[in-house]
PDB file of C-alpha atoms in Angstrom:
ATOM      1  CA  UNK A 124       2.137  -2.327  21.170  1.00 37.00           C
ATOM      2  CA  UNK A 125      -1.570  -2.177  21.137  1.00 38.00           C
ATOM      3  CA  UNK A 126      -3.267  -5.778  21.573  1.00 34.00           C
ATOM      4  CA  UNK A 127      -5.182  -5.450  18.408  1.00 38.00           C
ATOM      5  CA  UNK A 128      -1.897  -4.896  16.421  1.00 38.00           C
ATOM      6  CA  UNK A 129      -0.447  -7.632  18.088  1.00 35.00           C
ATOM      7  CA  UNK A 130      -3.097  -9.737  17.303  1.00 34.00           C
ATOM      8  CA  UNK A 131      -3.501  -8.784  14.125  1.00 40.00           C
ATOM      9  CA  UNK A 132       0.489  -9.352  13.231  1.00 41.00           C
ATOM     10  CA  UNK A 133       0.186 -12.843  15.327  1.00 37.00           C
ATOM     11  CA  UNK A 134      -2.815 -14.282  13.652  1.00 35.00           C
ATOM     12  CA  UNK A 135      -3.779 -12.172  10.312  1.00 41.00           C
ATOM     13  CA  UNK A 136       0.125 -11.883   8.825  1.00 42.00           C
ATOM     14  CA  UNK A 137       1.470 -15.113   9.715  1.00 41.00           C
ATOM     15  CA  UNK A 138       3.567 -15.036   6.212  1.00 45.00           C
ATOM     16  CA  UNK A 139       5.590 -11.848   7.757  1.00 44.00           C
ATOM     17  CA  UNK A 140       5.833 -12.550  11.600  1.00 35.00           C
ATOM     18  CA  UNK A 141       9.576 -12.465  10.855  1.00 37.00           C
ATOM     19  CA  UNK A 142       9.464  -8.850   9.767  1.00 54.00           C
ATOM     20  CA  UNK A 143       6.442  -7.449  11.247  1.00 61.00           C
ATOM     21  CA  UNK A 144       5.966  -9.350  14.600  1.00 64.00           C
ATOM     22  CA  UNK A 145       7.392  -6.782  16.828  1.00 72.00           C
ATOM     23  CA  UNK A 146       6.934  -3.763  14.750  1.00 80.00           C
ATOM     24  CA  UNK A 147       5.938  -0.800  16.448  1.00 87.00           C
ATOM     25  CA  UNK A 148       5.244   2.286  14.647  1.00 88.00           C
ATOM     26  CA  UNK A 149       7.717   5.365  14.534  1.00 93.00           C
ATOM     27  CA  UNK A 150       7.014   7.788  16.427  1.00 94.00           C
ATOM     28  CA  UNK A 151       6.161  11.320  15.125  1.00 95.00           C
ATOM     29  CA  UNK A 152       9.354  12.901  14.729  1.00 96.00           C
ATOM     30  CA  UNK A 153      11.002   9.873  13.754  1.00 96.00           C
ATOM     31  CA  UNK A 154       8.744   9.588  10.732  1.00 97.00           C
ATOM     32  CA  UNK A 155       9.242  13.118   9.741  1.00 97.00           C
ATOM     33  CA  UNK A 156      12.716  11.960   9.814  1.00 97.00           C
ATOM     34  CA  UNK A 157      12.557   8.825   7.860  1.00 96.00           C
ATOM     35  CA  UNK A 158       9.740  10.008   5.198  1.00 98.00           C
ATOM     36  CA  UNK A 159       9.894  12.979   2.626  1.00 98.00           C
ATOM     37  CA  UNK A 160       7.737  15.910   3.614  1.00 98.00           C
ATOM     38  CA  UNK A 161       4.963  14.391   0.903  1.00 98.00           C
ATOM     39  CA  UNK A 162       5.133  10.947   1.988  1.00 98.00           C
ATOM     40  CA  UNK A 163       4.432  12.166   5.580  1.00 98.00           C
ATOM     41  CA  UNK A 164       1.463  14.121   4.868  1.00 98.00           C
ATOM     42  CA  UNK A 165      -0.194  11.698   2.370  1.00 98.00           C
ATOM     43  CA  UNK A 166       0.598   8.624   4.944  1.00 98.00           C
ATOM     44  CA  UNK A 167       0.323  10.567   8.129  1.00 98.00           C
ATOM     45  CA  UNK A 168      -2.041  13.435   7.650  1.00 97.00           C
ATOM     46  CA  UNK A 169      -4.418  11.540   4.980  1.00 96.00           C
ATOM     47  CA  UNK A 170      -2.838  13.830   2.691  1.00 96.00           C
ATOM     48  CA  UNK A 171      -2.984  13.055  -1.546  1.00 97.00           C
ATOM     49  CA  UNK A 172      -0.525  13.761  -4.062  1.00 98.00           C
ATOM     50  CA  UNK A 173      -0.758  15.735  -7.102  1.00 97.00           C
ATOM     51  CA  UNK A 174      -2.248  13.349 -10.417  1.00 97.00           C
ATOM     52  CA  UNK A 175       0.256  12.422 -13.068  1.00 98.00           C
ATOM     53  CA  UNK A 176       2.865  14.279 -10.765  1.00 96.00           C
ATOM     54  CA  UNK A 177       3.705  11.419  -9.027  1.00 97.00           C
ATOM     55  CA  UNK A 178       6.481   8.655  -9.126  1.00 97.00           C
ATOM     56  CA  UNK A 179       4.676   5.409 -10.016  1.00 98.00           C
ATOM     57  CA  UNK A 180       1.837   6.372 -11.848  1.00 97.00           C
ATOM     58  CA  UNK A 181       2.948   5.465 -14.993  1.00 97.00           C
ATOM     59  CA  UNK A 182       5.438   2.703 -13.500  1.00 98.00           C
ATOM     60  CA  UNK A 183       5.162  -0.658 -15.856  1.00 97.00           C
ATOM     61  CA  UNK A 184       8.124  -2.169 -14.261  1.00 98.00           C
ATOM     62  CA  UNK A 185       7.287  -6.164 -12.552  1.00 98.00           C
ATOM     63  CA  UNK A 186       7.348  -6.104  -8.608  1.00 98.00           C
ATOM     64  CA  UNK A 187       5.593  -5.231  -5.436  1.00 98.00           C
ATOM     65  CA  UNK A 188       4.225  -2.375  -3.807  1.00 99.00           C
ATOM     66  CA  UNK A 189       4.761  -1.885  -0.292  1.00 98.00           C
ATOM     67  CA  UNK A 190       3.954   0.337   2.366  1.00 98.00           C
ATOM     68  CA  UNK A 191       6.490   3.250   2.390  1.00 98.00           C
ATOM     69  CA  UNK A 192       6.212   3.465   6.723  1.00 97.00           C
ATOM     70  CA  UNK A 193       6.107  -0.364   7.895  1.00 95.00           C
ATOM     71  CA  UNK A 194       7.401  -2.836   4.278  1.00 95.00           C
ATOM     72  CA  UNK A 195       3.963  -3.950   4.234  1.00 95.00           C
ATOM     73  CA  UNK A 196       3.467  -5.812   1.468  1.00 97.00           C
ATOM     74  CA  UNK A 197       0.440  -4.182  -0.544  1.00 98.00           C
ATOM     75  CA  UNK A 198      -0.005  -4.614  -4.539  1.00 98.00           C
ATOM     76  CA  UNK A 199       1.295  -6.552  -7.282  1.00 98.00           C
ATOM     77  CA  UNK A 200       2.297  -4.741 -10.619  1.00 98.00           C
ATOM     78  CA  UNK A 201       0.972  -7.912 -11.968  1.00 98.00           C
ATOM     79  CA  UNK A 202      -2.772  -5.836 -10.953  1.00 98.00           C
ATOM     80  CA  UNK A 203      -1.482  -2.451 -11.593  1.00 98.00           C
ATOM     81  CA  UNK A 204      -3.662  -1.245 -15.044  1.00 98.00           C
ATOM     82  CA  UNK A 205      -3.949   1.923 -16.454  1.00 97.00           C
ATOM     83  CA  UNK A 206      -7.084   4.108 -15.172  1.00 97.00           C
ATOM     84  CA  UNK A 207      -6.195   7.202 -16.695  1.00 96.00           C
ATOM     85  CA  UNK A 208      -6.425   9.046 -13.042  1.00 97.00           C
ATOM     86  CA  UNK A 209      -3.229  10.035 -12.821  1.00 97.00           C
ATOM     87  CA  UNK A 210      -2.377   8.143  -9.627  1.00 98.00           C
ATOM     88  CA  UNK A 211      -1.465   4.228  -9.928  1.00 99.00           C
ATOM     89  CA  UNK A 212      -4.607   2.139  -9.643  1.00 99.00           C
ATOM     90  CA  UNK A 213      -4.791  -1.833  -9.020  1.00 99.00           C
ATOM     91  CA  UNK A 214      -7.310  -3.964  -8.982  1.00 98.00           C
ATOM     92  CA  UNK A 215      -7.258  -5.481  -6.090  1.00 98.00           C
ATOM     93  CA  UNK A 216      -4.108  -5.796  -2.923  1.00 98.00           C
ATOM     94  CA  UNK A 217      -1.818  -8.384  -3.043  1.00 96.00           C
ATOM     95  CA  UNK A 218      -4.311 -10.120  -0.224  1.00 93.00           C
ATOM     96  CA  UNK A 219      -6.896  -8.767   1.541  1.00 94.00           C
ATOM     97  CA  UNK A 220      -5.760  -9.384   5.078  1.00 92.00           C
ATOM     98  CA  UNK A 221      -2.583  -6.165   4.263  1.00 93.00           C
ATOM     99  CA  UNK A 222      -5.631  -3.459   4.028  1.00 97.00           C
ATOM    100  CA  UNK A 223      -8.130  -2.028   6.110  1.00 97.00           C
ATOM    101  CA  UNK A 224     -11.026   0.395   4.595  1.00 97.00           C
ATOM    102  CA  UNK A 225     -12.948   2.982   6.041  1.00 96.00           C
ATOM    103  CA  UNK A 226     -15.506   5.378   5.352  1.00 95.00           C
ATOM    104  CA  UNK A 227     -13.851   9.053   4.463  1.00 93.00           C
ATOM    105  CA  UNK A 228     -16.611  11.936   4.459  1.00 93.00           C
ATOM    106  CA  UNK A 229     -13.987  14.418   3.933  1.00 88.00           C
ATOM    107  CA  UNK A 230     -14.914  17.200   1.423  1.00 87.00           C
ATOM    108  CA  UNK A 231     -18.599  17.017   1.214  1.00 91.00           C
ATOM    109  CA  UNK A 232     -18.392  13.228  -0.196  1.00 91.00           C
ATOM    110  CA  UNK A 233     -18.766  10.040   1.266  1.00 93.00           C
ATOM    111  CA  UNK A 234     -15.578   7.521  -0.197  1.00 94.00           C
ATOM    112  CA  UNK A 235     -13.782   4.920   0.956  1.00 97.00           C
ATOM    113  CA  UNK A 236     -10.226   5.153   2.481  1.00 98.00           C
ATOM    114  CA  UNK A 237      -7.820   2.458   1.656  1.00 98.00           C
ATOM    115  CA  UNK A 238      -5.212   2.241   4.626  1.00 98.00           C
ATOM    116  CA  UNK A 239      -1.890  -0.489   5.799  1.00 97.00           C
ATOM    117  CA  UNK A 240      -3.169  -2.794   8.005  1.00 95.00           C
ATOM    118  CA  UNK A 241      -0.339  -2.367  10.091  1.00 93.00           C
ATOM    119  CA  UNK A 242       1.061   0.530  10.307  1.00 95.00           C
ATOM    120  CA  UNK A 243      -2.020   2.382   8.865  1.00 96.00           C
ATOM    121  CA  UNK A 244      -0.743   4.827   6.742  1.00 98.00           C
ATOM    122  CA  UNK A 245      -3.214   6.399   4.747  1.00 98.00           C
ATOM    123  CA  UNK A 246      -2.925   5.254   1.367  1.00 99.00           C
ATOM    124  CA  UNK A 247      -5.440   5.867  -0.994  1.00 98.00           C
ATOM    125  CA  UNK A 248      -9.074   5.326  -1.808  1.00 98.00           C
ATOM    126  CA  UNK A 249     -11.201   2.356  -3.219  1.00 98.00           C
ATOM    127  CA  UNK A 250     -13.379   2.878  -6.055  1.00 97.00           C
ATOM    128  CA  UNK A 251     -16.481   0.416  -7.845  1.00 96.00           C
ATOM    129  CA  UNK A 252     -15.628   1.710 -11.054  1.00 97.00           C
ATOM    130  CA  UNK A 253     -12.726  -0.701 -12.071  1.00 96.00           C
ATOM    131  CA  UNK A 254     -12.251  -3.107 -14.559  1.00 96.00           C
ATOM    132  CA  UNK A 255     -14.204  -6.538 -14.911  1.00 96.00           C
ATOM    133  CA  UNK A 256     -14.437  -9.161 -13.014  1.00 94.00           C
ATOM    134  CA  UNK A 257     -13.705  -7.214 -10.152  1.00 96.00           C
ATOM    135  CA  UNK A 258     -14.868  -3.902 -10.707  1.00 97.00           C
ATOM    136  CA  UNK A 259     -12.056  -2.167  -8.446  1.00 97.00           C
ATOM    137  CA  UNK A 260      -9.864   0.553  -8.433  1.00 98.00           C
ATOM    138  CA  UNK A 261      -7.233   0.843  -5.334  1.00 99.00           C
ATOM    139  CA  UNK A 262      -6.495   4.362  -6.570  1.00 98.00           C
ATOM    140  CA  UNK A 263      -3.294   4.934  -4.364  1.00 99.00           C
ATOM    141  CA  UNK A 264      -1.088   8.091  -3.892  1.00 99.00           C
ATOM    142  CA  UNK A 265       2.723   7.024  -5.225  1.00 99.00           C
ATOM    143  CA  UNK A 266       3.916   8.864  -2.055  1.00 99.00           C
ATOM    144  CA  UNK A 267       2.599   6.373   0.575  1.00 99.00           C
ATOM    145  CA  UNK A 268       4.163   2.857  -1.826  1.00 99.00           C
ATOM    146  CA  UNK A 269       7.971   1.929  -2.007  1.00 98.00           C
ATOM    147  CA  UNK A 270       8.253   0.054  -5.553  1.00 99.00           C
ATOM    148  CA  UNK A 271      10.555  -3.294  -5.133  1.00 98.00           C
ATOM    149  CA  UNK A 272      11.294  -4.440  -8.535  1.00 98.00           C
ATOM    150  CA  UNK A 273      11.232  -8.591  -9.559  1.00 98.00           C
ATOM    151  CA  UNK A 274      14.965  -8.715  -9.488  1.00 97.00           C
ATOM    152  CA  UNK A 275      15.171  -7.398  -5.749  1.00 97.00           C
ATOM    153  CA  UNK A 276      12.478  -9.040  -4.207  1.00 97.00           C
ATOM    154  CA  UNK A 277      14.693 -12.055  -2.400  1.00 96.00           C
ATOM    155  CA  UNK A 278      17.073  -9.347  -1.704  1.00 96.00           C
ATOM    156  CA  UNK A 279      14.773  -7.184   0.329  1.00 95.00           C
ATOM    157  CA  UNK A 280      13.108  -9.613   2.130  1.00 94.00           C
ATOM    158  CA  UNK A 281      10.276 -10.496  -0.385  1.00 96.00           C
ATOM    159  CA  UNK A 282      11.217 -13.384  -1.926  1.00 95.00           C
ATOM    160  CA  UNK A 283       7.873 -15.489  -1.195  1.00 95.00           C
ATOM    161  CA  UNK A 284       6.516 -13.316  -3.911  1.00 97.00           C
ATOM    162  CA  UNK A 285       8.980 -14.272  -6.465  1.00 96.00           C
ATOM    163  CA  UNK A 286       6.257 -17.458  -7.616  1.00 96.00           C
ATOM    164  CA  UNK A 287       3.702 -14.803  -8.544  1.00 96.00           C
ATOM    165  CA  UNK A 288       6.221 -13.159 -11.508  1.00 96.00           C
ATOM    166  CA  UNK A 289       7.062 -17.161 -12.530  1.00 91.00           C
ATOM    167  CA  UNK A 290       6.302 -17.249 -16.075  1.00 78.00           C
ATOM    168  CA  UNK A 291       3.830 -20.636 -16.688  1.00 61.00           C
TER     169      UNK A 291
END
């Protein structure tokens, strides 16, 4: 494992050292294995899915969104909104430290690429042209998030999050 991703899972992700400590990322063929053709190019190959084709666009269900390669923990339906792109948008991850950005020059524009901190799928792009007070849009492709639903949270391994779908 690289230092910087050991670092990174040591010091940065200290919530998931259980499930991420040791985690070493797949190796080519064992993600073409593991992931649909889609997921593999949007996560592996920077690759985006087609709008409002796509299996959690239009998703109101209460849960988390996680990385699809590593179980990184990503967004929170709880700041999933509607941004009428087709893809599902949120204003901001679950926390900071679970993303890294970059700048993506691809196609004759200059954006910013949204990617897992740890296993650094690709996973979407970050936009200023959200809703207030934030003003953000994590406009992610559908094909690089697994969906774990309220109810199976504990079950899968995500229970911390339960206290963030508590009703006050």
């Amino acid at each position: 494992m690289k230092l910087s991703v050991w670092l990174l899972n040591l010091i940065a992700l200290p919530a998931l050292a259980i499930n991420l400590s040791g985690y070493k990322k797949p190796s080519e063929a064992e993600l073409k294995k593991k992931l649909t053709p889609l997921q593999f190019e949007v996560t592996q190959k920077d690759g985006t899915e087609p709008s409002f084709k796509n299996e959690y666009w239009d998703n109101h269900k209460e849960g988390l969104y996680v990385d699809v390669v590593s179980g990184e923990p990503l967004f929170s339906s709880l700041d999933k909104y509607e941004s009428g792109t087709g893809w599902p948008s949120f204003t901001k991850p679950l926390d900071p430290k679970f993303v890294t950005t970059k700048t993506d020059r691809t196609f004759g524009m200059t954006r910013t690429e949204v990617r897992s901190a740890v296993a650094n799928s690709h996973l979407g792009h970050l936009f200023n042209d959200g809703p207030q007070p934030l003003g953000t849009r994590y406009c992610m492709n559908s094909a690089s998030l697994k969906f774990i639903p309220v109810a199976d949270l504990e079950k899968a391994g995500y229970g911390e999050y339960l206290k963030l779908f508590k009703k006050k």
